[in-house]
Amino acid sequence: MKYGVRNNEINDQFDKLFSSILKEQKNFMEVRGPQEGKEHLVEETLKTYNQERGKGIYFNYVSSGRGHGPFTELIDGSVKYDLIGGIGPNLLGHSHPIYIKSHLEAALGDSVMCGNLQPYPQAIELTNNLLSAVKESNLKHFWFTGSGSFANDLALKLVWQKKDPAYRVIAFKKAFAGRSVATQDITHNANYRQGMPKSLDVDHVPHFDQNNPEDSLKNTLAALEEVTAKHPNQHCAIMLEIIQGEGGFIFGPKEYYEEIFKWAKKKGLYIWIDEVQTFGRTRELFAFQTMGLDKYVDIVSVGKALQVCGVLYSEELNPKPGLIAGTFNGSVSALSTGSKLVKYLTEGNFYGDNGRIKELEDKFITKLTHLMKNSCKDKITYVGGIGTMIAFEVGDSTTETVSKFVKALFNNGIVAFMAGKEPTRVRLLLPLAMTDEHIDDIISIIEKTILEEIN
């Protein structure tokens, strides 16, 4: 433990427990069904919980809290591949040594949550590690928030204060920014704000169109000119996900974003990037780094895989006293994990053209493409993605078809999810603990499920 000293007895117990946990992981090495006598345990457990929370859960899933690498165990003893990782937080894989070590070290501390007013060394170290990873950009500060939505709320406050009274935001169609009072207006899906009053003025413009790449930039720039001409001097920032997660992992080439950012700079708009889901998952630590856009970004929201959430921002956006505050930085274990995670990812062989993330991307997309051209021809109609974010389309790509397929996939041993609408895609967030053997097994299960479910 870097901060504080453990006595010899605690050290011995710490090492024994860590070793025992690692040995326990060997029980979770393959897909298996429920244990005898526990077949209905998940369903029975969720029956009351669903009533209490007022909404049902998409899957019949309740974790046992145990797992290993890409495998997760349910309370009925069944084991499945987890290819969604809580929709983002679990990047490394279940029971990764970094997670375990951070939990154990946090248990030796004197508190559960780290406060913003009284920071712990873990918060300081995480902040330093993050800022060290973005030295090629103008990002000079980091502030913790309680969620990804709140990170985007904070980003909005920073640009509003600097651009007062220009409060309009430019966002993109198919964007997802969160579900807070402010971010629900930036999120493009109107179904997520039914019955809600309008909180801010947002102009949505077309994002990169994978079906019409040649005209995408022209169409986006034309829409940008139109909204700024309609509302002159009223916009504060252009906000976008470089890779649209809920849209179905939609993204364009570097040149597309570069021209948009050049346009934004000429207009005096701040460039605000949402990396809540993409952080850690592309060919560099940040998607904006993957695209080589470091010099353009003014503010970046992060979360999910980092285990805590917050905003990186430039010196120019450093706010006046009193605008931002908050009780928590995060739990001590989460802060410790985030700090270790950034160091592990940036110092390991994960990024770049020869890194493990690019290798996972290439292998997974190659194998899915092989299915699309052979045994699953006309049943898989699209394969794409970047880094550990993979998407594919099945059947007619309607929400109904894809939902049915995803639930069948769950029953066959893979936890996945959906993304996008018209088309709806199967969304996968691959854990870094995945081996080539795991990929082969997963592809076999996907093929089996497609042949069973897609006509």
XYZ file of C-alpha atoms in Angstrom, residues 14-297:
284
model
C -3.640 -9.470 3.107
C -1.400 -11.789 1.063
C -3.279 -14.923 2.172
C -6.666 -13.448 1.262
C -5.399 -12.192 -2.087
C -4.015 -15.647 -2.860
C -7.239 -17.381 -1.825
C -9.310 -15.117 -4.069
C -7.065 -15.842 -7.045
C -7.435 -19.594 -6.442
C -11.225 -19.234 -6.231
C -11.250 -17.797 -9.749
C -10.403 -21.202 -11.198
C -14.032 -22.180 -10.564
C -15.157 -19.781 -13.317
C -13.447 -20.854 -16.504
C -16.301 -21.841 -18.817
C -19.991 -21.350 -19.571
C -22.298 -23.561 -17.515
C -25.960 -23.807 -16.586
C -27.625 -23.370 -13.178
C -26.813 -25.703 -10.326
C -29.341 -28.384 -9.483
C -32.059 -27.028 -7.227
C -31.245 -23.397 -8.070
C -32.809 -23.233 -11.528
C -35.455 -20.661 -10.517
C -33.443 -18.723 -7.930
C -32.739 -15.693 -10.127
C -36.350 -15.432 -11.265
C -37.650 -15.743 -7.707
C -35.183 -13.153 -6.417
C -36.098 -10.655 -9.114
C -39.840 -11.085 -8.635
C -39.861 -9.031 -5.435
C -37.030 -6.713 -6.476
C -38.737 -5.776 -9.737
C -41.898 -4.886 -7.831
C -39.936 -2.802 -5.330
C -38.025 -0.858 -7.984
C -41.142 -0.404 -10.111
C -39.531 -1.680 -13.324
C -38.344 -5.081 -14.457
C -34.739 -5.872 -15.368
C -34.004 -6.665 -19.016
C -32.278 -9.987 -18.226
C -32.983 -12.556 -15.523
C -29.620 -11.642 -14.057
C -28.482 -11.335 -10.457
C -24.729 -11.630 -9.949
C -23.226 -13.797 -7.233
C -20.407 -11.247 -7.031
C -17.936 -13.794 -8.336
C -16.319 -14.318 -11.699
C -13.055 -14.517 -13.578
C -11.886 -12.656 -16.673
C -14.738 -12.605 -19.207
C -16.877 -14.929 -17.040
C -19.563 -13.871 -14.563
C -21.453 -16.129 -12.153
C -25.133 -15.695 -11.318
C -26.691 -16.564 -7.959
C -28.088 -19.784 -9.468
C -24.520 -21.011 -10.099
C -24.674 -20.493 -13.858
C -21.682 -18.891 -15.587
C -21.829 -16.718 -18.696
C -19.527 -14.619 -20.851
C -19.959 -10.991 -19.810
C -19.581 -8.913 -22.976
C -21.259 -5.774 -21.681
C -19.520 -5.299 -18.309
C -22.350 -3.429 -16.577
C -22.678 -1.354 -19.784
C -19.155 -0.137 -19.384
C -17.532 -0.128 -15.927
C -15.820 -3.515 -16.165
C -13.093 -3.029 -18.774
C -10.441 -5.372 -17.413
C -12.627 -8.404 -16.669
C -14.080 -9.907 -13.517
C -11.874 -10.281 -10.427
C -8.899 -8.658 -12.096
C -5.972 -8.369 -9.639
C -6.175 -4.565 -9.841
C -9.790 -4.689 -8.681
C -9.052 -7.145 -5.880
C -6.007 -5.286 -4.633
C -7.878 -1.980 -4.612
C -10.756 -3.499 -2.627
C -8.432 -5.000 -0.047
C -6.363 -1.856 0.352
C -9.501 0.250 0.735
C -10.705 -2.058 3.508
C -7.687 -0.971 5.535
C -8.721 2.656 5.346
C -10.770 4.605 7.868
C -13.691 5.474 5.583
C -15.727 4.219 2.645
C -16.177 7.428 0.650
C -13.530 10.037 -0.109
C -14.787 13.581 0.298
C -14.071 16.502 -1.984
C -13.364 18.802 0.981
C -11.012 16.292 2.645
C -9.284 14.449 -0.217
C -7.412 11.181 0.181
C -4.096 10.412 -1.568
C -5.913 8.086 -3.986
C -7.865 11.026 -5.433
C -4.688 13.055 -5.830
C -2.839 10.190 -7.500
C -5.713 9.478 -9.915
C -5.921 13.145 -10.902
C -2.171 13.241 -11.541
C -2.222 10.024 -13.589
C -5.090 11.278 -15.764
C -3.523 14.649 -16.462
C -0.174 12.996 -17.209
C -1.945 10.958 -19.898
C -3.222 14.064 -21.759
C -0.074 16.205 -21.853
C -0.340 16.715 -25.626
C -3.681 18.503 -25.157
C -4.792 21.746 -23.500
C -6.502 19.816 -20.695
C -4.962 21.002 -17.432
C -7.520 20.245 -14.710
C -9.762 17.408 -13.508
C -12.843 17.581 -11.269
C -14.712 14.567 -9.855
C -18.463 14.065 -10.253
C -20.947 11.444 -9.068
C -21.873 9.998 -12.484
C -21.337 10.335 -16.225
C -24.487 12.441 -16.522
C -23.260 14.752 -13.788
C -19.898 15.003 -15.541
C -21.714 16.336 -18.581
C -23.753 18.655 -16.353
C -20.494 20.031 -14.978
C -19.057 20.469 -18.467
C -22.160 22.412 -19.416
C -21.758 24.709 -16.398
C -18.139 25.434 -17.278
C -18.857 26.431 -20.876
C -21.981 28.366 -19.879
C -20.075 30.489 -17.391
C -17.411 31.345 -19.955
C -19.874 32.044 -22.789
C -22.603 33.783 -20.785
C -25.191 34.673 -22.122
C -24.681 32.303 -25.097
C -26.308 29.136 -23.738
C -27.349 27.109 -26.806
C -25.551 23.806 -27.394
C -24.863 22.050 -30.673
C -25.108 18.260 -30.365
C -25.484 15.383 -32.806
C -28.320 13.163 -33.878
C -28.248 9.739 -32.152
C -26.243 11.276 -29.301
C -26.532 10.018 -25.729
C -25.328 12.395 -23.014
C -27.148 11.017 -19.970
C -30.490 11.241 -18.176
C -30.072 14.198 -15.835
C -32.356 17.213 -16.149
C -29.853 18.914 -18.456
C -28.368 15.995 -20.366
C -31.752 14.520 -21.308
C -32.128 17.463 -23.692
C -28.723 16.839 -25.270
C -29.578 13.133 -25.637
C -31.270 12.868 -29.024
C -33.808 10.131 -28.218
C -37.035 11.973 -27.363
C -38.463 8.872 -25.657
C -36.041 9.439 -22.776
C -37.640 12.771 -21.846
C -41.363 12.126 -22.232
C -43.338 14.490 -20.030
C -40.244 16.513 -19.178
C -40.031 20.311 -19.501
C -37.341 21.691 -21.752
C -34.309 22.763 -19.723
C -31.895 24.009 -22.388
C -31.811 24.801 -26.072
C -30.025 22.169 -28.163
C -29.610 22.041 -31.926
C -28.972 18.515 -33.239
C -27.029 18.141 -36.474
C -26.199 14.974 -38.483
C -23.282 12.860 -37.311
C -21.084 10.841 -39.659
C -23.245 8.655 -41.918
C -21.724 5.208 -42.444
C -24.032 4.682 -45.423
C -22.983 7.928 -47.087
C -19.398 8.682 -46.016
C -18.616 10.849 -49.045
C -21.256 13.453 -48.217
C -21.116 13.257 -44.409
C -18.785 16.177 -43.806
C -20.579 18.407 -46.295
C -23.959 17.614 -44.739
C -22.750 18.199 -41.185
C -21.075 21.503 -42.021
C -24.175 22.678 -43.888
C -26.345 21.880 -40.858
C -23.878 23.663 -38.556
C -23.976 26.781 -40.710
C -27.763 26.646 -40.743
C -28.238 26.470 -36.959
C -25.649 29.180 -36.239
C -27.201 31.456 -38.866
C -30.634 30.878 -37.336
C -29.340 31.628 -33.816
C -26.391 34.012 -34.263
C -23.977 34.370 -31.337
C -26.165 32.144 -29.141
C -24.094 28.936 -29.012
C -21.501 28.090 -26.358
C -20.127 24.722 -27.452
C -20.277 21.835 -29.838
C -20.753 18.589 -27.917
C -20.178 15.139 -29.368
C -19.208 11.539 -28.792
C -16.453 10.720 -31.261
C -17.788 7.164 -31.174
C -21.548 7.207 -30.606
C -22.211 4.387 -28.145
C -25.981 4.181 -28.058
C -26.108 5.023 -31.749
C -24.423 1.691 -32.485
C -20.700 2.605 -32.368
C -20.947 5.117 -35.186
C -17.778 7.090 -35.967
C -15.994 8.789 -38.831
C -12.363 9.314 -39.863
C -10.027 11.861 -38.308
C -10.559 14.279 -41.207
C -14.298 14.465 -40.512
C -13.833 15.610 -36.904
C -10.870 17.825 -37.707
C -12.854 19.904 -40.183
C -15.778 20.202 -37.745
C -13.443 21.286 -34.963
C -11.731 23.848 -37.198
C -15.168 25.234 -38.016
C -16.064 25.363 -34.306
C -12.856 27.204 -33.405
C -13.524 29.829 -36.084
C -16.985 30.320 -34.571
C -15.530 30.726 -31.088
C -17.226 27.572 -29.768
C -15.757 25.286 -27.139
C -15.200 21.654 -28.157
C -16.724 19.323 -25.602
C -16.095 15.571 -25.973
C -18.128 12.916 -24.155
C -15.836 9.949 -23.396
C -17.892 8.405 -20.596
C -18.143 5.110 -22.512
C -15.151 5.335 -24.849
C -12.520 6.025 -22.194
C -9.906 3.249 -22.261
C -11.633 1.306 -25.030
C -10.175 2.614 -28.286
C -6.669 2.333 -29.713
C -5.455 4.979 -27.267
C -6.599 5.864 -23.746
C -9.034 8.453 -25.171
C -10.926 8.371 -28.448
C -9.783 11.923 -29.218
C -6.191 10.647 -28.937
C -6.982 7.719 -31.232
C -8.143 10.252 -33.843
C -5.162 12.574 -33.231
C -7.374 15.475 -32.148
C -5.534 16.432 -28.952
C -4.953 20.079 -29.866
C -8.634 20.823 -30.436
C -10.382 19.578 -27.298
